[in-house]
Coordinates of C-alpha atoms in Angstrom, one line a residue:
M1 CA -125.8 24.6 141.8
S2 CA -127.5 23.7 145.0
A3 CA -127.7 20.1 146.2
E4 CA -131.0 20.8 148.0
T5 CA -133.1 20.7 144.9
V6 CA -131.8 17.3 143.5
P7 CA -134.8 15.1 142.6
E8 CA -133.7 11.8 143.9
R9 CA -134.6 8.7 146.0
R10 CA -133.6 8.8 149.6
L11 CA -131.4 6.2 151.2
S12 CA -133.5 3.6 152.9
P13 CA -134.1 4.5 156.6
A14 CA -132.0 1.6 157.8
R15 CA -128.9 3.1 156.2
V16 CA -129.3 6.7 157.1
L17 CA -127.1 7.9 160.0
D18 CA -129.2 9.8 162.5
I19 CA -126.7 12.2 164.2
D20 CA -128.9 14.1 166.7
P21 CA -130.1 11.0 168.7
L22 CA -126.5 9.9 169.0
L23 CA -125.3 13.4 170.2
D24 CA -128.4 13.9 172.5
D25 CA -128.1 10.5 174.2
P26 CA -126.5 11.1 177.7
A27 CA -125.1 7.5 177.5
T28 CA -122.9 8.6 174.6
R29 CA -119.7 9.9 176.3
I30 CA -117.1 9.6 173.5
V31 CA -117.3 10.1 169.7
V32 CA -114.2 9.1 167.8
C33 CA -113.9 10.5 164.3
C34 CA -111.5 8.3 162.3
G35 CA -110.5 7.8 158.7
S36 CA -107.6 8.3 156.3
G37 CA -105.9 11.7 156.0
G38 CA -107.4 14.7 154.1
V39 CA -111.1 13.6 154.3
G40 CA -112.3 16.3 156.7
K41 CA -112.0 14.5 160.1
T42 CA -111.1 17.7 162.0
T43 CA -114.0 19.7 160.5
T44 CA -116.4 16.9 161.2
A45 CA -115.3 16.5 164.8
A46 CA -115.6 20.3 165.3
A47 CA -119.0 20.4 163.7
L48 CA -120.3 17.5 165.9
G49 CA -118.9 19.1 169.0
L50 CA -120.6 22.5 168.2
R51 CA -124.0 20.8 167.5
A52 CA -123.8 18.8 170.7
A53 CA -123.0 21.9 172.7
E54 CA -125.7 23.9 171.2
R55 CA -128.2 21.1 172.0
G56 CA -127.2 21.3 175.7
R57 CA -124.2 19.1 176.3
K58 CA -120.9 20.1 177.9
V59 CA -118.4 19.1 175.2
V60 CA -114.6 19.0 174.7
V61 CA -113.2 18.5 171.2
L62 CA -109.7 17.0 171.2
T63 CA -107.8 17.5 167.9
I64 CA -104.5 16.2 166.8
D65 CA -104.4 18.4 163.7
P66 CA -101.2 20.4 163.5
A67 CA -102.5 22.8 160.9
R68 CA -104.6 24.6 163.7
R69 CA -107.7 24.8 161.5
L70 CA -109.9 23.9 164.5
A71 CA -108.6 26.9 166.5
Q72 CA -109.2 29.3 163.6
S73 CA -112.7 28.0 162.9
M74 CA -113.6 28.4 166.6
G75 CA -112.3 31.9 166.9
I76 CA -109.4 30.9 169.3
D77 CA -106.0 32.3 168.7
S78 CA -104.3 29.0 169.5
L79 CA -105.0 25.6 171.1
D80 CA -102.7 23.7 173.4
N81 CA -102.8 20.8 175.8
T82 CA -105.4 22.5 178.1
P83 CA -109.1 22.7 177.1
R84 CA -110.1 26.2 176.1
R85 CA -113.7 27.4 176.2
V86 CA -115.2 28.5 172.8
K87 CA -117.1 31.7 172.8
G88 CA -119.9 32.7 170.6
I89 CA -121.9 29.5 170.6
D90 CA -125.7 29.4 171.2
D91 CA -125.7 28.3 174.9
S92 CA -129.4 28.8 175.4
A93 CA -129.8 25.1 176.0
G94 CA -127.2 25.2 178.7
G95 CA -124.3 23.6 176.8
E96 CA -120.6 24.5 176.6
L97 CA -118.0 23.9 174.0
H98 CA -114.3 23.5 174.8
A99 CA -111.4 22.6 172.5
M100 CA -107.8 21.5 172.8
M101 CA -105.0 20.4 170.5
L102 CA -102.8 17.4 171.6
D103 CA -99.3 18.4 172.6
M104 CA -97.6 15.0 172.2
K105 CA -94.4 15.8 174.1
R106 CA -96.3 17.7 176.9
T107 CA -98.7 14.8 177.4
F108 CA -95.7 12.4 177.7
D109 CA -94.1 14.8 180.2
E110 CA -97.3 14.8 182.2
I111 CA -97.3 11.0 182.4
V112 CA -93.8 11.0 183.7
E113 CA -94.5 13.7 186.2
A114 CA -97.6 12.0 187.5
H115 CA -96.1 8.5 187.8
A116 CA -92.5 9.1 189.0
D117 CA -91.0 10.8 192.0
A118 CA -89.4 14.2 191.5
D119 CA -85.8 13.0 191.2
R120 CA -86.6 10.2 188.8
A121 CA -88.9 12.5 186.7
A122 CA -86.2 15.1 186.4
A123 CA -83.7 12.4 185.3
I124 CA -86.2 11.1 182.6
L125 CA -87.2 14.5 181.3
G126 CA -83.6 15.6 180.9
N127 CA -82.5 12.4 179.2
P128 CA -81.6 13.0 175.5
F129 CA -83.1 9.6 174.4
Y130 CA -86.4 10.4 176.1
Q131 CA -86.5 13.8 174.5
S132 CA -86.2 12.2 171.1
L133 CA -88.7 9.5 171.9
S134 CA -91.3 11.9 173.3
A135 CA -91.0 14.2 170.3
G136 CA -91.2 11.8 167.4
F137 CA -91.0 8.1 168.1
A138 CA -93.1 6.1 165.6
G139 CA -96.6 5.7 167.1
T140 CA -96.0 8.1 169.9
Q141 CA -98.6 10.6 168.7
E142 CA -101.3 7.9 168.4
Y143 CA -100.4 6.5 171.8
M144 CA -100.5 10.0 173.4
A145 CA -103.9 10.7 171.9
M146 CA -105.1 7.5 173.6
E147 CA -103.5 8.7 176.9
K148 CA -105.1 12.1 176.6
L149 CA -108.5 10.6 175.9
G150 CA -108.1 8.4 179.0
Q151 CA -107.1 11.5 181.1
L152 CA -110.1 13.5 179.9
R153 CA -112.5 10.7 180.5
S154 CA -111.2 10.0 184.0
R155 CA -111.8 13.7 185.0
D156 CA -115.5 13.3 184.3
E157 CA -115.8 17.0 183.7
W158 CA -117.5 16.8 180.2
D159 CA -120.7 15.1 179.1
L160 CA -119.1 14.3 175.7
I161 CA -115.6 14.0 174.3
V162 CA -115.2 14.3 170.6
V163 CA -111.8 13.0 169.3
D164 CA -110.3 13.9 166.0
T165 CA -107.8 11.1 165.4
P166 CA -104.2 11.8 164.2
P167 CA -103.5 12.4 160.5
S168 CA -101.9 9.0 160.1
R169 CA -100.9 7.2 157.0
S170 CA -103.5 4.6 158.0
A171 CA -106.7 5.1 160.1
L172 CA -105.8 1.8 161.8
D173 CA -102.7 3.4 163.4
F174 CA -104.8 4.9 166.1
L175 CA -106.0 1.5 167.3
D176 CA -102.6 -0.2 166.8
A177 CA -100.6 2.4 168.8
P178 CA -101.1 0.9 172.3
K179 CA -100.1 -2.6 171.1
R180 CA -97.1 -1.2 169.2
L181 CA -95.8 0.7 172.3
G182 CA -96.4 -2.4 174.4
S183 CA -94.4 -4.5 171.9
F184 CA -91.6 -1.9 172.1
L185 CA -91.6 -2.0 176.0
D186 CA -91.7 -5.8 176.0
G187 CA -89.1 -6.1 173.2
K188 CA -85.8 -7.9 173.3
L189 CA -83.7 -4.6 173.3
I190 CA -85.5 -3.3 176.4
R191 CA -85.2 -6.7 178.2
V192 CA -81.5 -6.8 177.4
L193 CA -80.9 -3.2 178.6
L194 CA -82.9 -4.0 181.8
A195 CA -81.2 -7.2 182.5
P196 CA -78.3 -5.9 184.7
A197 CA -80.8 -4.1 186.9
K198 CA -83.0 -7.1 187.2
V199 CA -80.3 -9.5 188.4
G200 CA -79.3 -8.7 192.0
G201 CA -76.0 -9.4 193.7
R202 CA -72.4 -9.9 192.6
A203 CA -72.9 -13.4 191.4
G204 CA -75.7 -12.3 189.1
M205 CA -73.6 -9.5 187.6
K206 CA -70.6 -11.8 187.1
F207 CA -72.9 -14.3 185.3
L208 CA -74.1 -11.6 183.0
N209 CA -70.8 -9.8 182.6
V210 CA -69.4 -11.6 179.5
G211 CA -72.7 -11.7 177.6
M212 CA -73.7 -8.1 178.4
S213 CA -70.2 -6.9 177.5
M214 CA -70.6 -8.5 174.1
M215 CA -74.1 -7.2 173.6
T216 CA -73.5 -3.7 174.7
G217 CA -70.3 -3.6 172.6
A218 CA -72.3 -4.6 169.5
L219 CA -75.0 -2.1 170.4
G220 CA -72.4 0.6 171.0
K221 CA -71.1 0.1 167.5
L222 CA -74.6 0.2 166.1
L223 CA -76.0 3.1 168.1
G224 CA -72.9 4.9 169.2
G225 CA -71.5 4.8 172.7
P226 CA -73.2 8.1 174.0
L227 CA -76.6 7.1 172.6
L228 CA -76.4 3.6 174.1
K229 CA -75.7 5.1 177.5
D230 CA -78.6 7.5 177.1
V231 CA -80.9 4.6 176.2
Q232 CA -79.7 2.5 179.2
T233 CA -80.2 5.4 181.6
F234 CA -83.6 6.1 180.2
V235 CA -84.7 2.4 180.4
A236 CA -83.4 2.1 184.0
A237 CA -85.3 5.3 185.0
M238 CA -88.5 4.3 183.2
D239 CA -88.5 0.6 184.4
S240 CA -91.0 1.2 187.1
M241 CA -93.3 3.0 184.7
F242 CA -93.4 0.5 181.8
G243 CA -96.2 -1.5 183.5
G244 CA -98.2 1.6 184.0
F245 CA -98.0 2.4 180.2
R246 CA -99.4 -1.0 179.4
T247 CA -102.1 -0.9 182.1
R248 CA -103.4 2.5 180.9
A249 CA -103.2 1.5 177.3
D250 CA -105.3 -1.6 178.1
A251 CA -107.8 0.5 180.1
T252 CA -108.2 3.0 177.3
Y253 CA -108.6 0.2 174.8
R254 CA -111.4 -1.2 176.9
L255 CA -112.9 2.3 177.1
L256 CA -113.1 2.4 173.3
Q257 CA -115.0 -0.9 173.4
A258 CA -117.5 0.3 175.9
P259 CA -121.1 1.1 175.0
G260 CA -120.7 4.8 175.7
T261 CA -118.2 5.1 172.8
A262 CA -119.3 5.7 169.2
F263 CA -116.9 5.5 166.2
L264 CA -117.7 7.6 163.1
V265 CA -115.7 6.7 160.1
V266 CA -115.2 9.8 157.9
A267 CA -114.4 9.3 154.2
A268 CA -114.6 11.2 150.8
P269 CA -116.5 9.5 148.0
E270 CA -113.3 8.3 146.4
R271 CA -112.1 4.8 145.9
D272 CA -109.0 4.9 148.1
A273 CA -110.7 6.7 151.0
L274 CA -113.7 4.3 151.0
R275 CA -111.4 1.3 150.7
E276 CA -109.6 2.5 153.9
A277 CA -113.0 3.1 155.5
A278 CA -114.1 -0.5 154.7
Y279 CA -110.9 -1.8 156.3
F280 CA -111.6 0.3 159.4
V281 CA -115.2 -0.9 159.6
E282 CA -114.0 -4.5 159.4
R283 CA -111.4 -3.9 162.1
L284 CA -113.8 -2.2 164.4
A285 CA -116.1 -5.2 164.1
A286 CA -113.2 -7.6 164.8
E287 CA -112.2 -5.6 167.9
R288 CA -115.9 -5.4 169.0
M289 CA -115.8 -1.6 169.0
P290 CA -119.1 0.3 168.5
L291 CA -119.5 1.8 165.0
A292 CA -122.2 4.5 164.7
G293 CA -121.8 5.0 160.9
L294 CA -120.0 6.5 158.0
V295 CA -119.8 10.2 157.2
L296 CA -119.4 10.6 153.5
N297 CA -117.8 14.0 153.2
R298 CA -117.4 16.5 150.3
V299 CA -120.0 14.8 148.1
H300 CA -120.9 16.7 144.9
G301 CA -124.5 17.3 143.9
S302 CA -126.4 19.0 141.1
G303 CA -129.7 20.9 140.9
A304 CA -130.3 19.5 137.4
A305 CA -129.7 15.8 137.9
R306 CA -132.5 14.9 135.5
L307 CA -130.5 16.2 132.6
S308 CA -128.1 13.3 131.9
A309 CA -124.5 13.8 130.8
E310 CA -125.3 12.1 127.4
R311 CA -128.2 14.5 126.7
A312 CA -126.2 17.5 127.8
L313 CA -123.3 16.6 125.5
A314 CA -125.6 15.9 122.6
A315 CA -127.3 19.3 123.1
A316 CA -123.8 21.0 123.3
E317 CA -122.7 19.4 120.0
N318 CA -126.0 20.3 118.4
L319 CA -125.4 24.0 119.3
E320 CA -121.7 24.0 118.3
E321 CA -122.1 22.1 115.0
P322 CA -125.6 22.6 113.5
R323 CA -126.6 19.8 111.1
I324 CA -128.8 20.2 107.9
V325 CA -131.9 19.3 109.8
D326 CA -131.2 22.1 112.3
Q327 CA -131.1 24.8 109.6
P328 CA -134.1 27.2 109.9
D329 CA -135.4 26.3 106.4
G330 CA -134.2 22.8 106.1
K331 CA -132.4 21.7 102.9
A332 CA -133.9 24.7 101.0
G333 CA -132.2 27.0 103.4
V334 CA -128.9 25.3 102.6
R335 CA -129.5 25.6 98.9
N336 CA -130.4 29.3 99.1
S337 CA -127.6 30.2 101.5
P338 CA -124.6 32.0 100.0
D339 CA -121.8 29.7 98.8
P340 CA -118.4 31.2 99.4
Q341 CA -116.8 28.9 96.8
G342 CA -119.2 29.9 94.0
S343 CA -119.7 33.5 94.9
S344 CA -117.9 36.3 93.1
A345 CA -117.8 38.4 96.3
P346 CA -114.4 38.3 98.0
P347 CA -114.3 36.6 101.4
A348 CA -114.4 38.9 104.4
P349 CA -110.8 39.9 105.3
S350 CA -109.5 38.3 108.5
P351 CA -108.0 40.6 111.1
A352 CA -104.3 41.3 110.5
A353 CA -101.9 39.7 112.9
G354 CA -100.7 41.9 115.6
T355 CA -103.8 44.2 115.7
D356 CA -105.4 45.2 118.9
E357 CA -108.9 44.2 117.8
P358 CA -110.6 42.4 120.7
D359 CA -111.8 38.8 120.3
P360 CA -115.5 38.6 119.4
E361 CA -117.9 38.1 122.3
P362 CA -119.1 34.4 122.5
S363 CA -122.6 33.9 121.3
A364 CA -125.5 32.7 123.4
D365 CA -125.2 29.3 121.7
E366 CA -121.5 29.1 122.6
L367 CA -122.1 30.0 126.2
T368 CA -125.0 27.5 126.5
A369 CA -122.8 24.8 124.9
G370 CA -120.1 25.5 127.4
L371 CA -122.5 25.3 130.3
L372 CA -123.9 22.0 129.0
R373 CA -120.4 20.5 128.8
L374 CA -119.7 21.6 132.4
H375 CA -122.9 20.0 133.5
A376 CA -121.9 16.8 131.7
D377 CA -118.6 16.8 133.6
R378 CA -120.5 17.2 136.9
M379 CA -122.8 14.4 136.1
H380 CA -119.9 12.1 135.2
L381 CA -118.4 13.0 138.6
L382 CA -121.7 12.3 140.4
S383 CA -122.0 9.0 138.6
R384 CA -118.4 8.0 139.7
E385 CA -119.0 9.0 143.3
R386 CA -122.4 7.2 143.4
R387 CA -120.8 4.0 142.1
T388 CA -118.0 4.3 144.7
R389 CA -120.6 4.8 147.5
D390 CA -122.8 2.0 146.3
R391 CA -119.8 -0.5 146.3
F392 CA -119.2 0.4 149.9
T393 CA -122.8 0.1 150.9
A394 CA -123.2 -3.2 149.1
L395 CA -120.2 -4.5 151.0
H396 CA -121.4 -3.1 154.3
P397 CA -125.2 -2.7 154.2
E398 CA -125.3 -2.6 158.0
V399 CA -123.4 0.7 158.1
A400 CA -125.6 3.8 158.4
V401 CA -124.4 6.7 156.1
A402 CA -124.7 10.5 156.3
E403 CA -123.7 12.5 153.2
V404 CA -122.3 16.0 153.4
A405 CA -122.1 18.2 150.3
A406 CA -118.8 19.6 149.1
L407 CA -118.6 23.3 149.9
P408 CA -117.1 25.9 147.6
G409 CA -114.4 26.9 150.2
D410 CA -112.9 25.9 153.5
V411 CA -114.7 26.3 156.8
H412 CA -113.2 29.3 158.8
D413 CA -115.7 30.1 161.5
L414 CA -118.6 28.9 163.7
V415 CA -121.1 29.7 161.0
G416 CA -119.4 27.3 158.6
L417 CA -119.2 24.6 161.3
R418 CA -122.8 25.1 162.0
D419 CA -123.7 24.7 158.4
I420 CA -121.7 21.4 158.3
A421 CA -123.5 20.2 161.4
D422 CA -126.9 21.0 159.9
R423 CA -126.0 19.1 156.8
L424 CA -124.9 16.1 158.8
A425 CA -128.2 16.0 160.6
A426 CA -130.4 16.7 157.6
H427 CA -131.0 13.1 156.5
R428 CA -130.4 14.3 152.9
P429 CA -128.4 12.2 150.5
E430 CA -126.5 14.4 148.2
L431 CA -125.8 11.8 145.5
P432 CA -128.7 10.9 143.1
A433 CA -129.9 7.3 143.5
D434 CA -129.1 4.9 140.7
G435 CA -132.0 4.1 138.4

């Protein structure tokens, strides 16, 4: 059933997210799509990028989605750390669409190559501890997404950068990553491992000799001698770059707070997803980061919202179990109807077990009753989604909302992305208003 025909009140204008002015505004340079995993961030980011490009802007979409859905939907064989131009868009307004997928390790390698001389870069890139760190250290993906965003913005090659944040356990991980990496670089272990290099001269080394021997001995037992040596070599080689990591992380964090950045929180109309969205809204406010609104994704609708679940169930029961008042001739009809218990005619034989006789076709009443029950289930789902949405909007009435209908299947191409973008910009609430 189509959501377009739902007879319902609109959300008040103050709470409707207006997508096109946001995308059209040349002052909007970065749109960050964030939210918990599995709510449609990647599809939303791609749809926004497509719409902005077809309205005349030069756009790059940065995804961190390892499932490669973005590449498939944009007709690209694969995405990597280099922006690729998307073909097949309507470029009559002069826009362009590019897409890329974050390669976490390659981004880390690029940072090393850009900020260390050739010999030191080779030592770092070949270090076993660095290879493990760059491939999977906790928070590295989120931090490298921030690094890549900073790189793209500094090139000033695109009018608009749309970021699909990592599929983290928590949406807040994206904001916390720079601080976590900074804490790691400033941590006690790093300071201990750097201490011998920081203290110059024979006297300094003699002073540290006993303490460092005890410390490295303990660490050697904990980490293993070869790993400890790899870590010490890595830290010594990276020492001159640690400050650069913190500086760039701070700069990107300030970029996220700038007026040209807009955060869109993406959520499904489910309790856990909207609770996570509420946490993120509150965190953005605390960090003074600009929130554009909430995209409520995969919302269910009905073309027959005036028929309540209760009425649908009552009608289904009426069809399935007719009562006396529903007999064609009332009580007289019941009295005059054949009584199997008082009749001398034998009952109709039941089909013998094991015969191939097909099941009887369901009657029109049975089919109608089944459809009524399906409709009742749908209306219960709508009611639950509406209550969940209304709890969020009551808690955060200042947050503008755009609702996007649940589609029957996944989005696989530009046509599907364009459909999502049209729904995002349609100002049409999918859920019926309460009351």
